[in-house]
Structures are given as structure tokens and as C-alpha cells.
Coordinates of C-alpha atoms and ligand atoms in Angstrom, one line a residue:
X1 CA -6.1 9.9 -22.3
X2 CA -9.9 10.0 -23.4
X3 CA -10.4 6.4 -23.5
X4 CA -8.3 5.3 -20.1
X5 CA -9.6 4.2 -17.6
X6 CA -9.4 5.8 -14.0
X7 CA -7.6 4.1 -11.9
X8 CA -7.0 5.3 -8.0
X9 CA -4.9 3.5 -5.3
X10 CA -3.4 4.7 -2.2
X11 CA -0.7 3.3 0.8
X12 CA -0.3 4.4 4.3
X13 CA 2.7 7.0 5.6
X14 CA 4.1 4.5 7.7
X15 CA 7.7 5.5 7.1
X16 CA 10.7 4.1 4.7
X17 CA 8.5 1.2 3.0
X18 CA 9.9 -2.3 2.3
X19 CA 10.4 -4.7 -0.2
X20 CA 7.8 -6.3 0.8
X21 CA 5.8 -2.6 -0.2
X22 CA 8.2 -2.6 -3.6
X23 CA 7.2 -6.4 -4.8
X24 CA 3.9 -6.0 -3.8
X25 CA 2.8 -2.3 -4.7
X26 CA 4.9 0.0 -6.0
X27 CA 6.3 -1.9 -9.1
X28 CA 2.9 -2.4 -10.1
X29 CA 1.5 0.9 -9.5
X30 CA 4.7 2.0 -12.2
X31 CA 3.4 -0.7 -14.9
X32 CA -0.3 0.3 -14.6
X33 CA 0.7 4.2 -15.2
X34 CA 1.3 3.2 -18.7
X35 CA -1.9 1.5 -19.3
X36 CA -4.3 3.8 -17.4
X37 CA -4.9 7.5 -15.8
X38 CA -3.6 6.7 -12.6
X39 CA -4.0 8.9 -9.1
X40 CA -1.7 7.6 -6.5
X41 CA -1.9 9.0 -3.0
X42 CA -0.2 8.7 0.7
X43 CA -3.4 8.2 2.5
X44 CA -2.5 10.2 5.7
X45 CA -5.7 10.3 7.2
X46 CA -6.0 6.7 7.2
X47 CA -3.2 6.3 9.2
X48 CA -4.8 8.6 12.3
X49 CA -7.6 6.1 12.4
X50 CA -5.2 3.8 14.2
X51 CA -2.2 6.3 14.9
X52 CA -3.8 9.5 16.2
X53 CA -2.0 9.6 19.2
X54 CA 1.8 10.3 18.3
X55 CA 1.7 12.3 15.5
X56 CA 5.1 13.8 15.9
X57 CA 6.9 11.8 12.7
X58 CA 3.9 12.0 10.0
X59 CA 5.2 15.3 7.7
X60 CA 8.7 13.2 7.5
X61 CA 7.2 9.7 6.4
X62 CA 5.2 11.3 4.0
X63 CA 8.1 12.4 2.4
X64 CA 9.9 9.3 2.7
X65 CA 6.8 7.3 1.2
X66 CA 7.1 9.9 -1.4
X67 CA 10.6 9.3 -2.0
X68 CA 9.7 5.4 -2.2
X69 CA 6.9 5.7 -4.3
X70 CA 9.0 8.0 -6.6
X71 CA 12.1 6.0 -6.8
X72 CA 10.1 2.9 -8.0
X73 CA 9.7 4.7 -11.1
X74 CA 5.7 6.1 -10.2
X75 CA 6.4 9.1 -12.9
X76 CA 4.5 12.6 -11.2
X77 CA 4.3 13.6 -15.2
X78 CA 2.4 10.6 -15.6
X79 CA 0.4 9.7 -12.3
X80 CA -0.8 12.3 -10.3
X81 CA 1.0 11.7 -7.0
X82 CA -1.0 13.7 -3.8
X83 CA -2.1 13.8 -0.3
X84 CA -4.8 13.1 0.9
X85 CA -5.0 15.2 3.4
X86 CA -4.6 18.6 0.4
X87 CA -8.2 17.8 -0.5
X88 CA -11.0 18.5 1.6
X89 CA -13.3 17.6 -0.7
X90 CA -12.5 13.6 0.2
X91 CA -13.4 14.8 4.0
X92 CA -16.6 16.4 2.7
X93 CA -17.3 13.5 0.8
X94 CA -16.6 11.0 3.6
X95 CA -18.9 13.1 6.2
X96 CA -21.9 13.2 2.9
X97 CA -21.5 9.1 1.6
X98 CA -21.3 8.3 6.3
X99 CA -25.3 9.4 5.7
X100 CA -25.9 6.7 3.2
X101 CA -23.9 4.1 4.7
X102 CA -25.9 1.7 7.1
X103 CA -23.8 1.2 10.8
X104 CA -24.1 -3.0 10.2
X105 CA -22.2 -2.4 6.6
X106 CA -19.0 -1.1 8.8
X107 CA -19.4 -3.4 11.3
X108 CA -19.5 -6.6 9.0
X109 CA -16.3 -5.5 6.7
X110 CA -14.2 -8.3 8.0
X111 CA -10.7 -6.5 7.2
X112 CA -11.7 -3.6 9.4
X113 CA -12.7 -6.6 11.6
X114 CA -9.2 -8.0 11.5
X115 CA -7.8 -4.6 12.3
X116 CA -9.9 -4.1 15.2
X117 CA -8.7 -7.6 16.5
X118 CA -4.7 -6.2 16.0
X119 CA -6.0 -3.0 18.0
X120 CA -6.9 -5.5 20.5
X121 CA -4.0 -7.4 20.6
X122 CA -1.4 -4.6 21.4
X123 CA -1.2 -4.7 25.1
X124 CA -1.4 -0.1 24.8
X125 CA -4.2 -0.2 23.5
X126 CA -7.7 -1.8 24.5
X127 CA -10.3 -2.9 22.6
X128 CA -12.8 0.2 23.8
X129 CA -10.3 2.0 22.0
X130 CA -11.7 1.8 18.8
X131 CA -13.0 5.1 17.6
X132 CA -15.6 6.8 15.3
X133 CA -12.6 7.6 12.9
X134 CA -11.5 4.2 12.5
X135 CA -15.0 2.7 11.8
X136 CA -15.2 5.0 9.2
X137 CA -12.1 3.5 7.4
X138 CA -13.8 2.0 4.5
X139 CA -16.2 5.0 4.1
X140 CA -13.2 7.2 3.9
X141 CA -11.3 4.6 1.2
X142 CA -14.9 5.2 -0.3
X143 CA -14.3 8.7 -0.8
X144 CA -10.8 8.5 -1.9
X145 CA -12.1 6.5 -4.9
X146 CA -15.2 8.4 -5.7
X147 CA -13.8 11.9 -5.4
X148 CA -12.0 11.3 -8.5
X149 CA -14.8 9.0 -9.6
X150 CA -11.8 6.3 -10.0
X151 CA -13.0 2.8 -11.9
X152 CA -10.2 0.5 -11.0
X153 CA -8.4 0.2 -7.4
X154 CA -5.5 -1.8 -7.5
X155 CA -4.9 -3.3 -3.9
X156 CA -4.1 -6.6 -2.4
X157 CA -6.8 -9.2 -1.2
X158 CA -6.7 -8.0 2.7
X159 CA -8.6 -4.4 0.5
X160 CA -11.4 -6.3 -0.8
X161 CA -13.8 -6.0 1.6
X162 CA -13.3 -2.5 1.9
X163 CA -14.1 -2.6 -2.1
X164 CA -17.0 -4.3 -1.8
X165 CA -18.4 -1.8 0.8
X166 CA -17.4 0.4 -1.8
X167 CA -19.4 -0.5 -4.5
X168 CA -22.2 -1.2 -2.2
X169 CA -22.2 3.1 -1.3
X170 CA -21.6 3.6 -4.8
X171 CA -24.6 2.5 -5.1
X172 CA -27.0 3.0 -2.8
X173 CA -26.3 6.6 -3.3
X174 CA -26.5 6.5 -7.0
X175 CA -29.9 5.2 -6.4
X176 CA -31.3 7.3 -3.6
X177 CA -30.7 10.4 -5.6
X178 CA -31.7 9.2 -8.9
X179 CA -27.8 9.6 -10.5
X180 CA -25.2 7.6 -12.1
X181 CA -22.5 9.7 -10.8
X182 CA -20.6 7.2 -9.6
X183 CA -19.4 4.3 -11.0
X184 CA -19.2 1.0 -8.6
X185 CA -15.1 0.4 -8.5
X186 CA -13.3 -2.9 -9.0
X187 CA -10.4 -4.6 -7.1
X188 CA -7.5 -5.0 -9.9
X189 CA -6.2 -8.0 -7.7
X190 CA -2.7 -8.2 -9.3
X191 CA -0.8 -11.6 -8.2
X192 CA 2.5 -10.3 -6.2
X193 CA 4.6 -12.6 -3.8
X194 CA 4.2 -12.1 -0.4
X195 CA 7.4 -11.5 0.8
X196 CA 8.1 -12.9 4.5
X197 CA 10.2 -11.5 7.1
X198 CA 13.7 -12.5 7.8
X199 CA 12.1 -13.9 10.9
X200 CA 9.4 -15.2 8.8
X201 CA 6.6 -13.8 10.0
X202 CA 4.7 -11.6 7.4
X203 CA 7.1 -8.7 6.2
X204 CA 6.5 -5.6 8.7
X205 CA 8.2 -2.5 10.2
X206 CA 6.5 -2.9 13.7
X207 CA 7.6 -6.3 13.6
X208 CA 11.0 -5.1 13.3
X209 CA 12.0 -7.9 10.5
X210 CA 11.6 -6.0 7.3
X211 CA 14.2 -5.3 4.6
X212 CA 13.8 -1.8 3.4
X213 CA 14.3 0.1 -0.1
X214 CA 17.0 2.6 2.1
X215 CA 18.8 0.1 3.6
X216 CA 22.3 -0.4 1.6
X217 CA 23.7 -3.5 0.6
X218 CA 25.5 -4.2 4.0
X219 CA 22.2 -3.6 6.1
X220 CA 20.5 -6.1 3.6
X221 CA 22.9 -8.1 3.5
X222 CA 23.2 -8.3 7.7
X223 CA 19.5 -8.6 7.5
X224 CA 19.4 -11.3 5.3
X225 CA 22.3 -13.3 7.4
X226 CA 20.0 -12.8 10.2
X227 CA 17.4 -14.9 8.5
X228 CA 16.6 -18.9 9.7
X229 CA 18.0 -21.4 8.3
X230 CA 17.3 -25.2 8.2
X231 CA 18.6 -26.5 11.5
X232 CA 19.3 -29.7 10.6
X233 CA 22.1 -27.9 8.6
X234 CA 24.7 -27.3 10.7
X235 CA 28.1 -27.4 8.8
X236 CA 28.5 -27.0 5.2
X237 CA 28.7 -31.1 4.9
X238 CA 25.4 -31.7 6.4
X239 CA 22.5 -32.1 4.0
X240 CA 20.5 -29.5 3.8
X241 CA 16.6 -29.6 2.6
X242 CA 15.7 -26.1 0.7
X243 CA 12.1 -26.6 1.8
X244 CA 12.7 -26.8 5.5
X245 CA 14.1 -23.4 4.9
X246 CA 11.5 -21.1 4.1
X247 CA 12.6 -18.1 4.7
X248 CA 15.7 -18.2 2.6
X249 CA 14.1 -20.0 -0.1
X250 CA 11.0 -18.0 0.1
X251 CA 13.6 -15.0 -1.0
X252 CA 15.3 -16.8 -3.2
X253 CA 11.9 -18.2 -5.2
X254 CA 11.2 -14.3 -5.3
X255 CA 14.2 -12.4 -6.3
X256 CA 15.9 -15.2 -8.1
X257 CA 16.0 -16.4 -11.8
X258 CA 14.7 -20.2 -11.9
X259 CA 18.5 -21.5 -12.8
X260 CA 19.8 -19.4 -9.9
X261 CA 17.1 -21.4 -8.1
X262 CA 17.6 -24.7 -9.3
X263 CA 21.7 -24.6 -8.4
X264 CA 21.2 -23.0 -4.8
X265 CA 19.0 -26.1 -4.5
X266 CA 21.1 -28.7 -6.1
X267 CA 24.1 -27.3 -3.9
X268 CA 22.2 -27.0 -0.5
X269 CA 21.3 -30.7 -0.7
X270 CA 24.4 -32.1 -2.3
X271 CA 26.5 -30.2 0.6
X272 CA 28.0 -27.8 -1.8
X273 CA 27.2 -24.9 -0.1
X274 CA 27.3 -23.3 3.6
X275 CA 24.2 -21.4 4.8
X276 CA 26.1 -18.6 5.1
X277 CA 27.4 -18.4 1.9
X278 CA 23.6 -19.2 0.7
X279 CA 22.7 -16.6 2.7
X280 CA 25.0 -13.9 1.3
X281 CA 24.6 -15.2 -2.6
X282 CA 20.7 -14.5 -1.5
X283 CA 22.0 -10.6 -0.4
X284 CA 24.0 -10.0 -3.5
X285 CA 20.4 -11.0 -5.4
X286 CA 17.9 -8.7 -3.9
X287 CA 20.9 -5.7 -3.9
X288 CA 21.1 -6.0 -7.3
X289 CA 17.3 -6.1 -8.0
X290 CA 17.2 -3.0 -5.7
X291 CA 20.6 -1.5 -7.0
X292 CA 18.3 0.9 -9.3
X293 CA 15.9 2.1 -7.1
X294 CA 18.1 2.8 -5.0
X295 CA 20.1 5.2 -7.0
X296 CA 17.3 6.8 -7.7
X297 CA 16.1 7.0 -4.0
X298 CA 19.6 8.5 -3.2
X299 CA 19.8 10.9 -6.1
X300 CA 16.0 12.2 -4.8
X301 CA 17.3 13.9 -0.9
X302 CA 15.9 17.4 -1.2
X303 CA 12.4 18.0 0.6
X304 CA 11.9 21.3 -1.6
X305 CA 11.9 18.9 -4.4
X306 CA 9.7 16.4 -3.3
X307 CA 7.4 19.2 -1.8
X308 CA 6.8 20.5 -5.1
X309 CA 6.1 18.0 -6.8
X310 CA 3.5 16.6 -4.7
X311 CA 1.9 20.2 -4.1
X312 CA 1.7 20.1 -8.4
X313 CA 0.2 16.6 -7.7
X314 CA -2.5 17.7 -4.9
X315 CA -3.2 21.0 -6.8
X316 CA -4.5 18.3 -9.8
X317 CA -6.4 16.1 -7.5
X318 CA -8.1 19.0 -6.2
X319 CA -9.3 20.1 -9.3
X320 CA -11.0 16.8 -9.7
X321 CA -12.4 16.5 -6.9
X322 CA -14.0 20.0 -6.5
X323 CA -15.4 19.1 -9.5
X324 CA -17.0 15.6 -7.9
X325 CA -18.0 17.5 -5.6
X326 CA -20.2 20.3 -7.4
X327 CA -22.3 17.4 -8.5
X328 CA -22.5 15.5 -5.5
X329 CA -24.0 18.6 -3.4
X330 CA -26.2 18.8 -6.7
X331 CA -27.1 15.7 -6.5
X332 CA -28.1 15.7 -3.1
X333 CA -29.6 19.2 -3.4
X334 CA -26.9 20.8 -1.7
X335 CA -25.5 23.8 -2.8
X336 CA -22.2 24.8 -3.7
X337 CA -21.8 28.2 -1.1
X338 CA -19.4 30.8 -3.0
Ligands
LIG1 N1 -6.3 1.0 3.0 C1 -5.2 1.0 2.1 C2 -4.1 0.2 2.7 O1 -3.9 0.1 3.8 C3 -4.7 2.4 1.7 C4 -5.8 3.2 1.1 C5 -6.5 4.2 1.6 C6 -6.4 2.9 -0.2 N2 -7.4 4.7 0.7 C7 -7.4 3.9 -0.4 C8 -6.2 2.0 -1.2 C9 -8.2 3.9 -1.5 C10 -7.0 2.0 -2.3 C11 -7.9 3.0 -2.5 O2 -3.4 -0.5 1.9

């Protein structure tokens, strides 16, 4: 363990996650277990800095992130698997790096810009909505990475320019008080597919066209026959064009081997194939790349189990982060009240 690296990375509660979430997160957050000390959180906090309002289904999408991130093979012997919200020490952080952080930082992070802009867009809520919480998004991801004085931060490139504010805090306060507590953390940009929608729009549950790890094979399967096809294909004996049929292909490019590929195309255009039938081969691929996780998911129902293991999880983040903490106030000429 001595010579690992620390690596932190955390997702949003937002309820039974996706393929999309799977591909894109999960399976690499299982990979990079083996190759580095790894804290993985559900970052519950974050998600009152947009969705303070209707708190009533938070405790229970925890624990289906949980199961998610559990059933993707994220080992709690081998990552240390919390909430955020069991360590006050991130919120005491977060309030100590807000004094070092200059207002223009926050206001030029252009993914914090972008999510303002969503705010904007959704007809409830106006843009004077924005609050103090959710300008302090990035200071917050700060503090979930330095508690644990993490090095590496695997995310995906919409994270970056919270990252960069990151090392930019890092920084600043390493400097103001004289320390190289910190260290400056890098984006692990990994390269995963982004997996679209079955109506094509990016893969979301709000947009109501995602494909989750729950669903069984006939929900996926009635998902997937829901998806657009090329409509200059009409009957099985029309010609069809795989690249005028992006959604479908987009899955199949994905999920699929390169011959499984290379046939679906050669029978779309040579009028072999139907798009229905397409469309359920396409089903019968991403069950069976699912097939496992999903046994695991299903074979993981009790809360009491999940419960514990995450309170082992927080207890072990804690212990970190206390100790982060001890030489932050030191640092800062704080003092650690008994
Ligand atoms: N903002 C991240 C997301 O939406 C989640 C997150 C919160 C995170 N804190 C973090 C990711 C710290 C990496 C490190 O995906």
C-alpha cells in the first residue's frame, strides 16, 4: 500500500444509475482499485447544491448508488466506499479552503457555468435561484479531494475545470501558510464511450431515456425497441444505412464485438435484417454484458447490509480526514479544541 498512490473520486445520489454511469464510471473505478488506494464516495452534499428542495428520496438513492457502485465489482475490502456527508471534516474544510478561494475563481469555472445555465433552463427554477451552496461546488469537490489529501481524481472531461480550480486552492493555500500539505490533484481522464439515450440525446434519468443497471432484460429490451431507427428503412427489404442510425449503432459500436459489428452492418445494408430484429439482437448484447452485474445487484437487497458496510467505509474516511484536518487548523494556526 506504501507506494500507491491516492486516488479519490466521487458520483452524485441521483437514484438507480445507468449504463451510461456503468461504461463510463463504475467499471473504471473497479480496474483502478487494483492499481491504486482508492476512496470512492456518494457525494450527497453535492447533490443539495442543485436539489435542496425535495429531499424526501435521498437516504434511499444512496443506497441504491451503493448497490450500483457495489455490484460493479468496487470491492469495500479494497476501496473505501463512504458518504460524504459522515465526515464533517470535508464541511470544515470547505468552510476553511472558501477563505482562500478568490469569488472570480467560482465564477469563471465554466462547468459550474454550464450548470448554472441548466438551472436556468428548467422552467421551476429561475436563474436568481442560484445559491451560496452551489457556487461553492468546486470548493466543496476541493475538500473532498484534500481531506484525504487524494493525488489522482478520476472523472470525466465536463470535471476538469472543477480540477483545475482545485489545484489552484491547493495551492494558494500551500503557499499562504508556508506548507506542502497538500498536493495539487490531477484529472485521470480515462477514455469511456459516451453512451446516448434511446432517444439520443445524452444518456440521463431526468430525461427519461436511460437504460439502467436494475432494469431486467425485458425493460432493456423494450427500451432498446423504443430506440430510432433509420427512417428510410421501413421494411426489412429496404436498404438501410447503419450510419443514419445513430442511436442503434452507437449501442452496438459500444457493447458489441467488432465481427458482431461488421455483420449487423453488412445485413442492415444488404436487407438482411429488419430493425426490429436489429433492435432486439442489440438487447440480447447489452443483457449479456449486464447479465453479471446484475446478479450481483439482485443477490445485494438488504439495507442492513449495505448500511454496514458503508458505515465501516465512512468510519475509515473519517479517520483520514480528522487527521487532515489536525494539520490544516495547524497550519492555519487553528487549534484542534478537545
Ligand atoms: N462533481 C462530481 C460529478 O458530478 C461528483 C464529485 C463530487 C466528485 N465530489 C467529487 C468527483 C470529488 C471527483 C472528486 O460527477
Amino acid at each position: 500500500m506504501a507506494n500507491k498512490k491516492r486516488l479519490l473520486s466521487g458520483i452524485r445520489p441521483t437514484g438507480s444509475l445507468h449504463i451510461g454511469h456503468y461504461l463510463g464510471v463504475l467499471r473504471n473505478w473497479a480496474k483502478l482499485q487494483n492499481e491504486h488506494e482508492c476512496f470512492y464516495f456518494i457525494a450527497d452534499w453535492h447533490s443539495l447544491t442543485t436539489k435542496y428542495k425535495d429531499t424526501s428520496e435521498l437516504q434511499k438513492d444512496i443506497l441504491e448508488v451503493a448497490k450500483d457502485i457495489i455490484a460493479s465489482g468496487i470491492n469495500p475490502n479494497k476501496a473505501t466506499l463512504y458518504v460524504q456527508s459522515a465526515i464533517p471534516e470535508v464541511a470544515e474544510l470547505h468552510l476553511l479552503l472558501s477563505m482562500v478561494t478568490y469569488q472570480n475563481w467560482v465564477e469563471r469555472d465554466p462547468t459550474l457555468k454550464d450548470m448554472v445555465r441548466l438551472l436556468a433552463e428548467d422552467e421551476e427554477k429561475a436563474k436568481g435561484e442560484v445559491t451560496y451552496g452551489l457556487l461553492g461546488y468546486p470548493v466543496l469537490m476541493t475538500s473532498d479531494i484534500l481531506s484525504v489529501l487524494g493525488e489522482f481524481v478520476p472523472v470525466g472531461k465536463d470535471q476538469v475545470a472543477h480540477l483545475e480550480l482545485s489545484r489552484d486552492i491547493a495551492r494558494r493555500f500551500n503557499h499562504i501558510y508556508k506548507t506542502d500539505l497538500f498536493p495539487e490533484p490531477k484529472a485521470l481522464l480515462t477514455e469511456t464511450p459516451s453512451v446516448p439515450g434511446i432517444d439520443g440525446r445524452k444518456m440521463s434519468k431526468s430525461l427519461n431515456n436511460d437504460i439502467k443497471i436494475i432494469d431486467s432484460e425485458a425493460e432493456t429490451l423494450k427500451k432498446v425497441k423504443q430506440m430510432i431507427t433509420d427512417p428510410k428503412k421501413i421494411k426489412k427489404t429496404d436498404k438501410g444505412e447503419p450510419n443514419d442510425c445513430q442511436v442503434v449503432y452507437k449501442h452496438y459500436e459500444i457493447f458489441a464485438d467488432k465481427k458482431t459489428l461488421e455483420i449487423v452492418q453488412d445485413e442492415c445494408r444488404g436487407t438482411k435484417i429488419g430493425c426490429v430484429d436489429c433492435k432486439t439482437r442489440l438487447a440480447g448484447i447489452i443483457n449479456a454484458s449486464l447479465s453479471e452485474v446484475r446478479k450481483k445487484r439482485e443477490s445485494l437487497n438488504t439495507d442492513k447490509e449495505i448500511l454496514e458496510i458503508l458505515d465501516i467505509g465512512n468510519k475509515k474516511a473519517r479517520q483520514v480526514a480528522k487527521h487532515t484536518l489536525e494539520k490544516v487548523r495547524d497550519a492555519m494556526k487553528l487549534k484542534t479544541w478537545s
